[in-house]
PDB file of C-alpha atoms in Angstrom:
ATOM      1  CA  UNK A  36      -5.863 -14.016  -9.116  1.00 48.00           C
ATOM      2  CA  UNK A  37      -4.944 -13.603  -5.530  1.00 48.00           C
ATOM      3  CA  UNK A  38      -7.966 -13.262  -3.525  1.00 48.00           C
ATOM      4  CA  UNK A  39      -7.049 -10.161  -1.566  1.00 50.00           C
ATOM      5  CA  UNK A  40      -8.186  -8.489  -4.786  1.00 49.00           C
ATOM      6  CA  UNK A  41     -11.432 -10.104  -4.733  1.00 53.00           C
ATOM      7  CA  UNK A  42     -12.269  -8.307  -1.242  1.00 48.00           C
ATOM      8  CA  UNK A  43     -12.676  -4.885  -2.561  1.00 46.00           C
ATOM      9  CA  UNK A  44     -15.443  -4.691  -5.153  1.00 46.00           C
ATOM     10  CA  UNK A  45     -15.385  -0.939  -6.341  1.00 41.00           C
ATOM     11  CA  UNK A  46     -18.042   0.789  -7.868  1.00 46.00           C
ATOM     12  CA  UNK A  47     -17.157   3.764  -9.823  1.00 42.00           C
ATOM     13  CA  UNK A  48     -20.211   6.044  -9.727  1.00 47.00           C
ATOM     14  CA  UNK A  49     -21.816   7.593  -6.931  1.00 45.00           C
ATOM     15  CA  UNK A  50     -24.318  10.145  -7.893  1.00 51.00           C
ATOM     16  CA  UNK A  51     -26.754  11.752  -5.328  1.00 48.00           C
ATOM     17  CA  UNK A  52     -30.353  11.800  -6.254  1.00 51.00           C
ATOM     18  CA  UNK A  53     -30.756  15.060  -4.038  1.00 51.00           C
ATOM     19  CA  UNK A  54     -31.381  18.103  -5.681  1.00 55.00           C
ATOM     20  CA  UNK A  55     -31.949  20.508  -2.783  1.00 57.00           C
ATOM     21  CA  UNK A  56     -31.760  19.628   0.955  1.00 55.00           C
ATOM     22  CA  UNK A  57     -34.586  20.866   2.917  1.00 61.00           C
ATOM     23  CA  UNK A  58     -34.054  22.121   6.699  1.00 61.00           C
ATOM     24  CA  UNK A  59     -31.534  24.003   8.611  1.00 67.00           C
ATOM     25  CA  UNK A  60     -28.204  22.872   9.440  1.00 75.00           C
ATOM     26  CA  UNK A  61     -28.030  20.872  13.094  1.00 78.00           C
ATOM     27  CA  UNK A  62     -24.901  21.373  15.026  1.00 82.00           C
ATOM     28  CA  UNK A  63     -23.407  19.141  17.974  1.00 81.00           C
ATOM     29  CA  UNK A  64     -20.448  19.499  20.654  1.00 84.00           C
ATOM     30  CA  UNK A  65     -18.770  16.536  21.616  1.00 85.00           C
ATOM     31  CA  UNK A  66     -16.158  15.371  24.534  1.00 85.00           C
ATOM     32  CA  UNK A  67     -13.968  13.342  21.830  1.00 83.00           C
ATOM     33  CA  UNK A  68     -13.748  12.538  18.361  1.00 80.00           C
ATOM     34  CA  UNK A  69     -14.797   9.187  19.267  1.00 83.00           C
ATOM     35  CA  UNK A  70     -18.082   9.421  20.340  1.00 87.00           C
ATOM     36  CA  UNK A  71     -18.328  12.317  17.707  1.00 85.00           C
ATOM     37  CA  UNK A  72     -18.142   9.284  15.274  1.00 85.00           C
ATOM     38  CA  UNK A  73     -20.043   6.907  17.055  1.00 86.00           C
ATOM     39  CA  UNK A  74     -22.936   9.700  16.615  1.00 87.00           C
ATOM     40  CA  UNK A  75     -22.522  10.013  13.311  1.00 87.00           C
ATOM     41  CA  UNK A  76     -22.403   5.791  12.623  1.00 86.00           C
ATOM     42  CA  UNK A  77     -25.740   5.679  15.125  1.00 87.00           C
ATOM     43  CA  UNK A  78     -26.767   8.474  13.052  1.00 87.00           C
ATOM     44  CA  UNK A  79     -26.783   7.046   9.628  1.00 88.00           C
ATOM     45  CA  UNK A  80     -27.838   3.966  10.718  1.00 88.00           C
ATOM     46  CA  UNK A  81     -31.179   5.569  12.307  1.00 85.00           C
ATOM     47  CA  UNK A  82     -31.700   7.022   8.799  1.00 86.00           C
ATOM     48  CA  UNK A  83     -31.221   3.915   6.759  1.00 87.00           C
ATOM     49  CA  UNK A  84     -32.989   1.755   9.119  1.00 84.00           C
ATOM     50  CA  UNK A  85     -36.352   3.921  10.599  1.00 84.00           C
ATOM     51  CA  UNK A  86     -36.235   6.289   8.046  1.00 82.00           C
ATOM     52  CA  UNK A  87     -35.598   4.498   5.389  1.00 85.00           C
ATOM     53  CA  UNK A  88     -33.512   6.751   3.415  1.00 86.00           C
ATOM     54  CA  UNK A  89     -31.237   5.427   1.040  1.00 86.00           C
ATOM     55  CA  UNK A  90     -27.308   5.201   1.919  1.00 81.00           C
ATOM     56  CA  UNK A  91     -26.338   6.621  -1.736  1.00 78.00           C
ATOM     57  CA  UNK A  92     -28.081   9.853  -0.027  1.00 82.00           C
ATOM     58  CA  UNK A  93     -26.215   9.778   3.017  1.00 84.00           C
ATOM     59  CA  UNK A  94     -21.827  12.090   2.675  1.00 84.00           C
ATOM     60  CA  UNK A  95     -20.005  12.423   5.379  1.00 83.00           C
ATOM     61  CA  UNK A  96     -17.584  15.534   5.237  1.00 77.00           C
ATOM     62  CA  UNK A  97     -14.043  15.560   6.995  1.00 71.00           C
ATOM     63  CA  UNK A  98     -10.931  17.642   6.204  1.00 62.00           C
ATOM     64  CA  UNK A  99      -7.722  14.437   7.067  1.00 61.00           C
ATOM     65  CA  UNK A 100      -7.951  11.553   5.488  1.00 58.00           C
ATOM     66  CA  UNK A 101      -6.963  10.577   9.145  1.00 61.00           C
ATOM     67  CA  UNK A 102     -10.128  11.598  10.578  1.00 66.00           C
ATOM     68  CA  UNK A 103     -12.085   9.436   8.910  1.00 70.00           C
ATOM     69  CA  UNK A 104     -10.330   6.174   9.776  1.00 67.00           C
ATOM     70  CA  UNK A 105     -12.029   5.590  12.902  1.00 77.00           C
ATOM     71  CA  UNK A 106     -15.274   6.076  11.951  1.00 80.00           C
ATOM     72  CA  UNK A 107     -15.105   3.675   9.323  1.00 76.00           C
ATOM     73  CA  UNK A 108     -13.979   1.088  11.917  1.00 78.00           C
ATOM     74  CA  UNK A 109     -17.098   1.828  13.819  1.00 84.00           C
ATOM     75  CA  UNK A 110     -19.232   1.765  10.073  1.00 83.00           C
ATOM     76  CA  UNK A 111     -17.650  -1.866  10.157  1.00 81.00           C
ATOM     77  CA  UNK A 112     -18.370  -3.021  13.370  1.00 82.00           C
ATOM     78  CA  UNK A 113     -22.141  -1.548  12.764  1.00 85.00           C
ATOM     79  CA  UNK A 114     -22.225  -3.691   9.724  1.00 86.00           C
ATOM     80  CA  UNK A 115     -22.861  -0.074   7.662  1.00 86.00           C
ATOM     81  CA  UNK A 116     -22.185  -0.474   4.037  1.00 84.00           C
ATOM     82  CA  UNK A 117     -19.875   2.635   3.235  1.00 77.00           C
ATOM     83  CA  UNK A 118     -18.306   4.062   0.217  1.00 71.00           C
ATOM     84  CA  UNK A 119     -14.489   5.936   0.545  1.00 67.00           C
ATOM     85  CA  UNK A 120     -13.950   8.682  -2.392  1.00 62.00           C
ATOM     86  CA  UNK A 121     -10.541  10.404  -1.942  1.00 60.00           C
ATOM     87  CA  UNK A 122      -9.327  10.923  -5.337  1.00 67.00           C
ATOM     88  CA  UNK A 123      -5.514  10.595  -3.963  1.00 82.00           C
ATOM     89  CA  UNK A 124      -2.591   9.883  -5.463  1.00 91.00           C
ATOM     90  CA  UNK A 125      -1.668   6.438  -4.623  1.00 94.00           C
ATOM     91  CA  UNK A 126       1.921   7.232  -5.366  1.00 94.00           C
ATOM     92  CA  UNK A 127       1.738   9.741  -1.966  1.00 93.00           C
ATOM     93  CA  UNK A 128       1.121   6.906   0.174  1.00 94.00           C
ATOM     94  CA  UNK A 129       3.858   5.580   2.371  1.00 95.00           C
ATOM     95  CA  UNK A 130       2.738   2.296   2.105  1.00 96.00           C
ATOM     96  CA  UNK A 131       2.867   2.094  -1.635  1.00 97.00           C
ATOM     97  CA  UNK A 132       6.348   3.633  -1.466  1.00 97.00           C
ATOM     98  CA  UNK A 133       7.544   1.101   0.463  1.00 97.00           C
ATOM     99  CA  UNK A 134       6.959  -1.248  -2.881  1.00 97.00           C
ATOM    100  CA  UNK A 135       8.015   0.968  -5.356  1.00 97.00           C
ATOM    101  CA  UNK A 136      11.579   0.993  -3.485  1.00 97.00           C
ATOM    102  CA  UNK A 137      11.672  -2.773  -2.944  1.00 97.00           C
ATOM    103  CA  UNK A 138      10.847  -2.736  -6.895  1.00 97.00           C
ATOM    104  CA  UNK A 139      13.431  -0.232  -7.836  1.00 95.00           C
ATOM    105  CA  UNK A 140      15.875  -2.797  -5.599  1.00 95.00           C
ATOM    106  CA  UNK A 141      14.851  -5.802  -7.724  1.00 94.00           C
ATOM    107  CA  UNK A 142      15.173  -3.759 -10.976  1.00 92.00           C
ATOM    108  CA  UNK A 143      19.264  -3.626 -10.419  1.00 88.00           C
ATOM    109  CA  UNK A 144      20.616  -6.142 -12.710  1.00 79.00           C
ATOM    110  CA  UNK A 145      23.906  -7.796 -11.542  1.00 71.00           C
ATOM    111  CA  UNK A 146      25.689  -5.983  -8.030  1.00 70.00           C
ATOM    112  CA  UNK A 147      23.963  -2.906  -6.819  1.00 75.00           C
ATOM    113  CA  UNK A 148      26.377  -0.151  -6.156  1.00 76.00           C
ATOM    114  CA  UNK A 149      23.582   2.514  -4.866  1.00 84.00           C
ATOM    115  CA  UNK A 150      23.246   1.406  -1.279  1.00 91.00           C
ATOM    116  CA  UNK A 151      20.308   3.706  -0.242  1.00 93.00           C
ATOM    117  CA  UNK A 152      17.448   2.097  -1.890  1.00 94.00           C
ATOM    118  CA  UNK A 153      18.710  -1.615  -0.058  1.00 95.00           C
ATOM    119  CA  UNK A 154      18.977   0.078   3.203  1.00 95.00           C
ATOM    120  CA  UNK A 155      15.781   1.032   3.089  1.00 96.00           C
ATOM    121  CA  UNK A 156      14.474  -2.106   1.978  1.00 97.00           C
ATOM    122  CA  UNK A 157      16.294  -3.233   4.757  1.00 97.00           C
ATOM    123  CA  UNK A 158      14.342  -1.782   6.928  1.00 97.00           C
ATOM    124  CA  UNK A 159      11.171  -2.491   6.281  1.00 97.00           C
ATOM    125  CA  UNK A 160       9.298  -4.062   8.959  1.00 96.00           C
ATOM    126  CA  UNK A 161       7.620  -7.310   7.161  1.00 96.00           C
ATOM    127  CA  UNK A 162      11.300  -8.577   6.518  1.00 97.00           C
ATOM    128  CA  UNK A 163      12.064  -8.336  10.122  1.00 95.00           C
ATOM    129  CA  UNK A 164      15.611  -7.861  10.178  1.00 96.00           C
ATOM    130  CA  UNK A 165      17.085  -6.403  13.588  1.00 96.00           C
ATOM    131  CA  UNK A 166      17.544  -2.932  13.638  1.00 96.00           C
ATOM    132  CA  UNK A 167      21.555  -4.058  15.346  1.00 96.00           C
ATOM    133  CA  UNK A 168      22.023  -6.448  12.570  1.00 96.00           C
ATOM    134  CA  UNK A 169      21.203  -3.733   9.563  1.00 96.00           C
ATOM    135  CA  UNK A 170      23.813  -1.606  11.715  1.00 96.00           C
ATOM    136  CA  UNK A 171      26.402  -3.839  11.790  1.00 95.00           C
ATOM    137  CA  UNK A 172      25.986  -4.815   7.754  1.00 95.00           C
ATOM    138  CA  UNK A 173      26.178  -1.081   7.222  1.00 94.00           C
ATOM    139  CA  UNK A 174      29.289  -0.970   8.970  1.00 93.00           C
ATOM    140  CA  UNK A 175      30.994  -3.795   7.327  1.00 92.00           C
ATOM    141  CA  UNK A 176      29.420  -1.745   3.889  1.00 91.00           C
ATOM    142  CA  UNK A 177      32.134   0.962   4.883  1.00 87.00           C
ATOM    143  CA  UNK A 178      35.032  -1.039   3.862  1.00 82.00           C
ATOM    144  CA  UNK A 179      33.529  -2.827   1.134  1.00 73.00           C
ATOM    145  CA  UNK A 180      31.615  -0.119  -0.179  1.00 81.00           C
ATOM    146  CA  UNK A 181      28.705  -2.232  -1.007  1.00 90.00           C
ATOM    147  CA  UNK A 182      25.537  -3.585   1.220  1.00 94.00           C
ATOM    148  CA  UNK A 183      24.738  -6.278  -1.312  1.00 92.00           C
ATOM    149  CA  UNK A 184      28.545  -7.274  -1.375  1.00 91.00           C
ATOM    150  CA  UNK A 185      28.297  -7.719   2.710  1.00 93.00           C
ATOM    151  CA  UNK A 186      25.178  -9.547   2.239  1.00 93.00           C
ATOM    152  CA  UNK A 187      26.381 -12.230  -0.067  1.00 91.00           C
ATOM    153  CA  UNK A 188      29.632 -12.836   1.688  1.00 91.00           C
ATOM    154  CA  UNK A 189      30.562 -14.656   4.851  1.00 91.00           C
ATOM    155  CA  UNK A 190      28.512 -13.416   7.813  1.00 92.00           C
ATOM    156  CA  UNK A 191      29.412 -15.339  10.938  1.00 91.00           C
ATOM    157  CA  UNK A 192      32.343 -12.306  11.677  1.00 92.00           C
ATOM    158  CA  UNK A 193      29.586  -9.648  11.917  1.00 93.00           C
ATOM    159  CA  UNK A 194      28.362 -11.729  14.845  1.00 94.00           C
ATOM    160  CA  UNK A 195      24.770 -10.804  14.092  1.00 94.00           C
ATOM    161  CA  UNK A 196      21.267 -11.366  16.416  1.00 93.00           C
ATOM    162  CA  UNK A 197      19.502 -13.088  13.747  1.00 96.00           C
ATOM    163  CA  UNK A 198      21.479 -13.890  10.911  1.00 96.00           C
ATOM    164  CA  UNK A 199      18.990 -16.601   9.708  1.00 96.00           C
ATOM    165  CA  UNK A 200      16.669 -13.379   9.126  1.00 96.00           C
ATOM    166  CA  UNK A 201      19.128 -11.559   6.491  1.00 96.00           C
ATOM    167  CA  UNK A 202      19.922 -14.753   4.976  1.00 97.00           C
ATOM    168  CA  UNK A 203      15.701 -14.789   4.417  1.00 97.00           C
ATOM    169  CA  UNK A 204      16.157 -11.705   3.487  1.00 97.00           C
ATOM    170  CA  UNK A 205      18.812 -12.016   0.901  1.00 96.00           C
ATOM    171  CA  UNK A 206      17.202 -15.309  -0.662  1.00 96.00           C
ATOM    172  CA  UNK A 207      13.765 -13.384  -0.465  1.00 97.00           C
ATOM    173  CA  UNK A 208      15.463 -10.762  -2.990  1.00 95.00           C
ATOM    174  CA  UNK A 209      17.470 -12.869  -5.267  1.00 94.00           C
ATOM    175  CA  UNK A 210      14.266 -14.983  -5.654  1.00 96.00           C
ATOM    176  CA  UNK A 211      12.163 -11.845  -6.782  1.00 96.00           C
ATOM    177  CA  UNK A 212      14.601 -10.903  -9.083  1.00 93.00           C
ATOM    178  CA  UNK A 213      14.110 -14.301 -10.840  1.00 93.00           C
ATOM    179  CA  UNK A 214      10.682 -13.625 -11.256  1.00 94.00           C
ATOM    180  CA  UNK A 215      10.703  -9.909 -12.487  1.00 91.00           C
ATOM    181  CA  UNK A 216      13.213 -10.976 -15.102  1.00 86.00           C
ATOM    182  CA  UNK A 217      11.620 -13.742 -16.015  1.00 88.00           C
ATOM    183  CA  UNK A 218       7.697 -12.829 -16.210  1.00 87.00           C
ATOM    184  CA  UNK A 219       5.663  -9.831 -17.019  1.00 86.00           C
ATOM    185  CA  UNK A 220       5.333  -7.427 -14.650  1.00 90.00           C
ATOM    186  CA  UNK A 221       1.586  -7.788 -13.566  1.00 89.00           C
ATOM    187  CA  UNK A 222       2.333 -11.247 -13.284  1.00 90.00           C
ATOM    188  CA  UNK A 223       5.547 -10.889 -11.066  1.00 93.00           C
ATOM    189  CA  UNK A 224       3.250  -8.253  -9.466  1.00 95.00           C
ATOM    190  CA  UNK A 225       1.483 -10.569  -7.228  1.00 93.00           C
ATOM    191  CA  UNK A 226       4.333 -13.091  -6.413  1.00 95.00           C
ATOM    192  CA  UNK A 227       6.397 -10.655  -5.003  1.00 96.00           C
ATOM    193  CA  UNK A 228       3.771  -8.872  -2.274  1.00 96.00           C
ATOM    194  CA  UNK A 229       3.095 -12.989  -1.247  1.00 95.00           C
ATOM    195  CA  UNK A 230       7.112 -14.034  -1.462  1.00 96.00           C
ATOM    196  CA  UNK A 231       8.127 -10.802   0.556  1.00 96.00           C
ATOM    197  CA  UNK A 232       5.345 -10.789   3.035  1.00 96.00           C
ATOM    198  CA  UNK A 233       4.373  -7.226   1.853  1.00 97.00           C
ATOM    199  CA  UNK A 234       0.402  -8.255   1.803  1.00 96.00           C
ATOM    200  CA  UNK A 235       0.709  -9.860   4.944  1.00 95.00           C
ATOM    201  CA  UNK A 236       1.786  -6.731   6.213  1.00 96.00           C
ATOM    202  CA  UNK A 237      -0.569  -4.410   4.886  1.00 95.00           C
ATOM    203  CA  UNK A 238      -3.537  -6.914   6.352  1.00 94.00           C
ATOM    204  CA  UNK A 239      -1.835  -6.371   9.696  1.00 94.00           C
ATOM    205  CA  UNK A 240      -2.140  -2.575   9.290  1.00 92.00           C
ATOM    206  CA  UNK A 241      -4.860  -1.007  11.800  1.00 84.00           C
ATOM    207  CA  UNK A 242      -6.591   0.597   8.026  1.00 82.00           C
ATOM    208  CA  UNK A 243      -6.051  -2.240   6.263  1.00 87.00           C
ATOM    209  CA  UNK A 244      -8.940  -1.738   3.607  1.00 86.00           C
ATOM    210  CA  UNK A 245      -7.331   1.792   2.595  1.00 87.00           C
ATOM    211  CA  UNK A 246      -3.952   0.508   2.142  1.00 92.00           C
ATOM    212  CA  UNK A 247      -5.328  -2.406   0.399  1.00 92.00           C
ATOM    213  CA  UNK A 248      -7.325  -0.173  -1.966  1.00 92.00           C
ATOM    214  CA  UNK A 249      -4.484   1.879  -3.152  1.00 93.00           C
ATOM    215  CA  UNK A 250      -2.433  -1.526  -3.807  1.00 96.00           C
ATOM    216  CA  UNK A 251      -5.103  -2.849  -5.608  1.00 94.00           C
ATOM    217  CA  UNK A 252      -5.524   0.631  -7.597  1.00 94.00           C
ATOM    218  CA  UNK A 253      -1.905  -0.113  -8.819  1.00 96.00           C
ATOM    219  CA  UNK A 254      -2.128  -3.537  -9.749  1.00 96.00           C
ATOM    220  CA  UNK A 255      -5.345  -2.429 -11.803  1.00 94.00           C
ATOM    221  CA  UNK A 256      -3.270   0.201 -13.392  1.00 94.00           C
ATOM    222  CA  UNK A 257      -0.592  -2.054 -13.837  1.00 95.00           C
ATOM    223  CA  UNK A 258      -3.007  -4.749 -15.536  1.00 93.00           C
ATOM    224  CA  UNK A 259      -3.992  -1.342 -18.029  1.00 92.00           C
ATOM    225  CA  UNK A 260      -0.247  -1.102 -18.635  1.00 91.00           C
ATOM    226  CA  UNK A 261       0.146  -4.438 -19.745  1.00 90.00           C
ATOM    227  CA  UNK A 262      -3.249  -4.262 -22.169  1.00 90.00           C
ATOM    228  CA  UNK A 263      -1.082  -1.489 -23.767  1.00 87.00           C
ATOM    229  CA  UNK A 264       1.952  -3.080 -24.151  1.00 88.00           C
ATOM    230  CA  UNK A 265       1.840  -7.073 -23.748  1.00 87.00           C
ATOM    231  CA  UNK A 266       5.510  -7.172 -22.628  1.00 87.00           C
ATOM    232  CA  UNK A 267       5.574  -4.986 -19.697  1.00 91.00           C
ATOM    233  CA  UNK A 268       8.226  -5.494 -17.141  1.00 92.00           C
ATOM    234  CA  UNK A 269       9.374  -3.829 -14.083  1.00 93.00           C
ATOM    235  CA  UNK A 270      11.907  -1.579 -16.170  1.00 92.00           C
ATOM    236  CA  UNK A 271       9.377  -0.590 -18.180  1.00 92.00           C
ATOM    237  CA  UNK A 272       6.960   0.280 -15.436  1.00 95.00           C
ATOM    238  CA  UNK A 273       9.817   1.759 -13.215  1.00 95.00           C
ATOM    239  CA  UNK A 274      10.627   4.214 -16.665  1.00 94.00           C
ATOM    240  CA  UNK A 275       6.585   4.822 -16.611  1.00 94.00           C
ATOM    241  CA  UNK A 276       6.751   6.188 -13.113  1.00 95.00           C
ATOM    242  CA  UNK A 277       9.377   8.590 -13.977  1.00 93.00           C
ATOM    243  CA  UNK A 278       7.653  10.245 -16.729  1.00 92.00           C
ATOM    244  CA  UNK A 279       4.541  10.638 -14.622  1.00 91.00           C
ATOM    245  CA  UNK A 280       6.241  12.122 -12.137  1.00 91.00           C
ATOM    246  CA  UNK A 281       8.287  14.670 -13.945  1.00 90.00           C
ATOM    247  CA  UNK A 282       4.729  15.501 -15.858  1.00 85.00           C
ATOM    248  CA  UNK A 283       3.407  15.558 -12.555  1.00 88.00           C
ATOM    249  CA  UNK A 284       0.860  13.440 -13.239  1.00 88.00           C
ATOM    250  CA  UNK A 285      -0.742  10.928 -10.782  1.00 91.00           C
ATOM    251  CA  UNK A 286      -2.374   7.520 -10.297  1.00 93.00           C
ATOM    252  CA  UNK A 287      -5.992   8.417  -8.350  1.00 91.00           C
ATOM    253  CA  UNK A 288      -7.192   5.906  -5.393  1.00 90.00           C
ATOM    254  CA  UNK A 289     -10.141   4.467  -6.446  1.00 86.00           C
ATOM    255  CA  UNK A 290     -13.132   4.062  -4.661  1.00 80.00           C
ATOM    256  CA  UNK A 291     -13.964   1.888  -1.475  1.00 73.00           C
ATOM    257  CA  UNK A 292     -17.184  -0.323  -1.178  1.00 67.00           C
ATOM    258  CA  UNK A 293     -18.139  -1.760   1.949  1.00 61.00           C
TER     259      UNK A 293
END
């Protein structure tokens, strides 16, 4: 099991023991959201620490997911243990759409004709390709009509910046393919966000631990998948996406321990 999943220990059930909260409601003005946070961190920790109160007591309230990423930064730096509850859909996240398109690019069996998904792919900023090179392979695309067709040809003419990088690229894609066709999908799952330096990526995000979260929420559900049906592959999972989106269903974040 790759040890990023190890990191995030999540425990399902947060209950507060508080049945009514005494007092009346305390209300500050601050010069920036930063030192807003920084209150709150100092905050909690004064009640944890001198008062002794219990952190499973302690919500913080915001309205953007966004607003809440810097003070968990400051949480970490305080070395205050934190739970994350959002209840999103992982699907929603940019992040995890970025590997659903690389996946729907290594589900193509034989050339791809669609070029959109690859130029995405293409795109994507852990393979590193220069934005001039993807230009210039979309413009040779034009007469062949295909971006995989460019890519597996002759690419000294296109006089490209880095053509050792698409060539990485290229390999980087045939070699998943091997191993989606030739392994269940949770255990392709993990090869291909090591092999396409997606989880180095994420790590290198500024809110790493969210975006690691959610990827770990959809290998879990992925491992469910494959309880259910011991021959899951990425067509099958790809098919299982589809039906929970026209049902308009979702895949929920779970929750962050730290």
């Amino acid at each position: 099991k790759n040890q990023i999943f190890s990191r995030l220990k999540i425990q399902k059930n947060l209950k507060s023991q508080v049945k009514k909260i005494p007092g009346a409601i305390n209300l500050g003005q601050f010069s920036s959201g930063s030192i807003e946070n920084f209150f709150i961190a100092k905050e909690i920790q004064n009640l944890t620490k001198v008062k002794k109160i219990p952190g499973s007591e302690i919500a913080v309230l915001y309205k953007e997911h966004r607003d809440g990423e810097e003070l968990i930064e400051i949480l970490s730096k305080l070395n205050i243990p934190y739970q994350l509850e959002t209840g999103e859909n992982i699907l929603n996240d940019p992040e995890i759409e970025k590997l659903i398109t690389l996946f729907r690019v290594l589900n193509v069996k034989g050339e791809m004709t669609d070029n959109s998904p690859l130029l995405e792919v293409m795109h994507y900023p852990f393979f590193k390709i220069p934005a001039l090179d993807i230009y210039k392979i979309v413009a040779a695309a034009k007469k062949e009509k295909s971006i995989f067709k460019v890519l597996t040809s002759e690419l000294i003419p296109l006089n490209l910046e880095n053509e050792k990088k698409v060539l990485v690229f290229l390999n980087k894609i045939l070699d998943c393919r091997k191993i989606v066709h030739n392994n269940t999908f949770s255990a392709a799952f993990e090869l291909i966000i090591n092999k396409t330096g997606y989880l180095d990526y994420l790590l290198s995000l500024k809110d790493n631990i969210q975006h690691l979260n959610r990827l770990e929420t959809l290998f879990k559900y992925i491992q469910k998948l494959n309880v259910k049906q011991k021959n899951l592959n990425l067509e099958n999972f790809l098919e299982h996406l589809q039906l929970l989106e026209e049902n308009h269903l979702s895949i929920k974040e779970e929750t962050i321990v730290a």
